[in-house]
Coordinates of N, CA and C in Angstrom, one line a residue:
M1 N 0.8 -1.2 0.0 CA 0.0 0.0 0.0 C 0.9 1.2 0.0
N2 N 0.5 2.2 -0.8 CA 1.4 3.4 -0.9 C 1.0 4.3 0.3
R3 N 1.8 5.3 0.4 CA 1.6 6.3 1.5 C 0.3 7.0 1.4
F4 N -0.1 7.4 0.2 CA -1.4 8.1 0.0 C -2.6 7.3 0.5
A5 N -2.6 6.0 0.1 CA -3.6 5.1 0.5 C -3.7 4.9 2.0
V6 N -2.6 4.8 2.6 CA -2.6 4.6 4.1 C -3.1 5.9 4.8
T7 N -2.7 7.1 4.3 CA -3.1 8.3 4.8 C -4.6 8.5 4.6
S8 N -5.2 8.1 3.5 CA -6.6 8.2 3.2 C -7.4 7.3 4.1
L9 N -6.9 6.1 4.3 CA -7.5 5.2 5.2 C -7.6 5.7 6.6
C10 N -6.5 6.3 7.1 CA -6.4 6.8 8.4 C -7.4 8.0 8.6
V11 N -7.5 8.8 7.6 CA -8.4 10.0 7.7 C -9.9 9.5 7.7
A12 N -10.2 8.5 6.9 CA -11.5 7.9 6.9 C -11.9 7.3 8.2
L13 N -10.9 6.6 8.8 CA -11.2 6.0 10.1 C -11.4 7.0 11.2
L14 N -10.6 8.1 11.2 CA -10.8 9.2 12.1 C -12.1 9.8 12.0
N15 N -12.6 10.0 10.8 CA -13.9 10.6 10.5 C -15.0 9.7 11.1
I16 N -14.9 8.4 10.9 CA -15.9 7.5 11.4 C -15.9 7.6 12.9
T17 N -14.7 7.5 13.5 CA -14.6 7.5 15.0 C -15.2 8.9 15.6
A18 N -14.9 10.0 14.9 CA -15.4 11.3 15.4 C -16.9 11.3 15.3
R19 N -17.5 10.8 14.3 CA -18.9 10.8 14.1 C -19.6 10.0 15.2
D20 N -19.0 8.8 15.4 CA -19.5 7.9 16.4 C -19.4 8.5 17.8
A21 N -18.3 9.2 18.1 CA -18.2 9.8 19.4 C -19.2 10.9 19.7
L22 N -19.7 11.6 18.6 CA -20.7 12.6 18.8 C -22.1 12.0 19.0
A23 N -22.3 10.8 18.4 CA -23.6 10.2 18.5 C -23.7 9.6 20.0
A24 N -24.8 9.9 20.6 CA -25.0 9.4 21.9 C -26.5 9.0 22.1
P25 N -26.7 7.9 22.9 CA -28.1 7.6 23.1 C -28.8 8.7 24.0
Q26 N -30.0 9.0 23.6 CA -30.7 10.0 24.3 C -32.1 9.4 24.6
S27 N -32.7 9.8 25.7 CA -34.1 9.4 26.0 C -35.0 10.6 26.0
A28 N -36.2 10.3 25.5 CA -37.3 11.4 25.5 C -38.6 10.8 26.0
V29 N -39.3 11.6 26.7 CA -40.7 11.2 27.2 C -41.7 11.9 26.3
L30 N -42.6 11.1 25.7 CA -43.6 11.7 24.9 C -44.9 11.5 25.7
H31 N -45.8 12.5 25.7 CA -47.1 12.4 26.5 C -48.2 12.4 25.4
F32 N -49.2 11.5 25.6 CA -50.3 11.3 24.7 C -51.6 11.5 25.5
S33 N -52.4 12.5 25.1 CA -53.6 12.7 25.8 C -54.7 11.8 25.3
N34 N -54.5 11.2 24.1 CA -55.5 10.3 23.5 C -55.2 8.8 23.5
M35 N -54.3 8.4 24.4 CA -53.9 7.0 24.6 C -54.9 6.5 25.6
M36 N -55.9 5.7 25.2 CA -57.0 5.3 26.1 C -57.2 3.8 26.2
C37 N -57.0 3.1 25.1 CA -57.4 1.6 25.1 C -56.1 0.8 24.9
G38 N -56.3 -0.5 25.1 CA -55.2 -1.5 25.0 C -54.5 -1.5 23.6
A39 N -55.2 -1.1 22.6 CA -54.5 -1.2 21.2 C -53.6 0.0 21.0
D40 N -53.8 1.1 21.7 CA -53.1 2.3 21.5 C -51.5 2.1 21.7
P41 N -51.1 1.5 22.7 CA -49.6 1.3 22.9 C -49.0 0.6 21.8
H42 N -49.7 -0.4 21.2 CA -49.1 -1.2 20.1 C -48.9 -0.3 18.9
I43 N -49.9 0.5 18.6 CA -49.9 1.4 17.4 C -48.8 2.4 17.6
I44 N -48.7 3.0 18.8 CA -47.7 4.0 19.1 C -46.3 3.4 19.0
R45 N -46.1 2.2 19.6 CA -44.8 1.6 19.6 C -44.3 1.3 18.2
N46 N -45.2 0.8 17.3 CA -44.9 0.5 15.9 C -44.5 1.8 15.2
A47 N -45.2 2.9 15.4 CA -44.9 4.1 14.8 C -43.5 4.6 15.2
L48 N -43.2 4.6 16.5 CA -42.0 5.1 17.0 C -40.8 4.2 16.6
Q49 N -41.0 2.9 16.6 CA -39.9 2.0 16.2 C -39.6 2.1 14.7
G50 N -40.5 2.7 13.9 CA -40.2 3.0 12.5 C -39.3 4.2 12.2
V51 N -39.0 4.9 13.3 CA -38.1 6.1 13.1 C -36.7 5.6 13.1
P52 N -35.9 5.9 12.1 CA -34.5 5.4 12.1 C -33.8 6.0 13.3
G53 N -33.0 5.2 13.9 CA -32.2 5.6 15.1 C -32.9 5.2 16.4
V54 N -34.1 4.8 16.4 CA -34.8 4.5 17.7 C -34.3 3.1 18.1
K55 N -33.9 3.1 19.4 CA -33.3 1.8 20.0 C -34.3 1.1 20.8
M56 N -35.1 1.8 21.6 CA -36.0 1.2 22.5 C -37.2 2.1 22.8
V57 N -38.4 1.4 22.9 CA -39.6 2.2 23.2 C -40.3 1.5 24.4
E58 N -40.6 2.2 25.5 CA -41.3 1.7 26.6 C -42.6 2.5 26.7
I59 N -43.7 1.8 26.7 CA -45.0 2.5 26.7 C -45.7 2.3 28.1
S60 N -46.4 3.3 28.6 CA -47.2 3.2 29.8 C -48.6 3.7 29.5
L61 N -49.5 2.7 29.4 CA -50.9 3.1 29.1 C -51.5 3.9 30.3
E62 N -51.1 3.5 31.5 CA -51.6 4.2 32.7 C -51.2 5.6 32.8
Q63 N -49.9 5.9 32.4 CA -49.4 7.2 32.5 C -49.5 8.0 31.2
H64 N -50.0 7.3 30.1 CA -50.2 8.0 28.8 C -48.8 8.5 28.2
T65 N -47.8 7.7 28.4 CA -46.5 8.1 28.0 C -45.7 7.0 27.2
A66 N -44.7 7.5 26.5 CA -43.8 6.6 25.9 C -42.4 7.2 26.2
I67 N -41.5 6.3 26.6 CA -40.1 6.7 26.8 C -39.3 6.0 25.7
V68 N -38.7 6.9 24.9 CA -38.0 6.4 23.7 C -36.5 6.7 23.8
T69 N -35.7 5.7 23.6 CA -34.3 5.8 23.6 C -33.8 5.8 22.1
F70 N -33.1 6.8 21.7 CA -32.7 6.9 20.3 C -31.3 7.4 20.2
D71 N -30.7 7.2 19.0 CA -29.4 7.8 18.6 C -29.7 9.2 18.1
N72 N -29.1 10.2 18.9 CA -29.4 11.6 18.6 C -28.7 12.1 17.3
A73 N -27.8 11.3 16.8 CA -27.2 11.6 15.5 C -28.1 11.2 14.3
V74 N -29.1 10.4 14.6 CA -29.9 9.9 13.5 C -31.4 10.4 13.7
A75 N -31.9 10.4 14.9 CA -33.3 10.7 15.2 C -33.3 12.0 16.0
S76 N -34.5 12.6 16.1 CA -34.7 13.8 16.9 C -36.1 13.7 17.6
F77 N -36.3 14.5 18.6 CA -37.6 14.6 19.3 C -38.7 14.9 18.3
A78 N -38.4 15.9 17.4 CA -39.3 16.3 16.4 C -39.7 15.1 15.5
A79 N -38.8 14.3 15.1 CA -39.1 13.1 14.3 C -40.0 12.1 15.0
L80 N -39.8 12.0 16.3 CA -40.6 11.1 17.1 C -42.0 11.6 17.2
Q81 N -42.2 12.9 17.4 CA -43.5 13.6 17.5 C -44.2 13.4 16.1
T82 N -43.5 13.6 15.0 CA -44.1 13.5 13.7 C -44.6 12.1 13.5
A83 N -43.8 11.1 13.8 CA -44.2 9.7 13.6 C -45.4 9.3 14.4
A84 N -45.4 9.8 15.6 CA -46.6 9.5 16.5 C -47.8 10.2 15.9
G85 N -47.7 11.5 15.5 CA -48.8 12.3 15.0 C -49.3 11.7 13.7
V86 N -48.5 11.2 12.8 CA -48.9 10.5 11.6 C -49.8 9.3 11.9
A87 N -49.4 8.6 13.0 CA -50.1 7.4 13.4 C -51.5 7.8 14.1
G88 N -51.7 9.1 14.3 CA -52.9 9.5 15.0 C -52.8 9.8 16.4
Y89 N -51.6 9.9 16.9 CA -51.4 10.1 18.3 C -50.5 11.3 18.5
P90 N -51.0 12.5 18.5 CA -50.1 13.7 18.7 C -49.5 13.6 20.1
A91 N -48.2 14.0 20.1 CA -47.4 13.9 21.3 C -46.8 15.2 21.7
N92 N -46.6 15.4 23.0 CA -45.9 16.6 23.4 C -44.9 16.2 24.5

């Protein structure tokens, strides 16, 4: 391998490492005023899990909430709200 190829490879690896260092798991709590029946958590979970970067979704029907763990380099709170809203469950 020539010196240019080795240097290019090192730069590429440093860029990947820097991007991964900036990405961090983040948790957000979404509140749903219209989560009322047993089917609602399943619909909300599927909608939220469809957002790229979502790692875990915990739903509480009793508290009308979803706790979502996601990669903040890929997903955002706004993307979670949009996905839930499109499924018919506006969140704040």
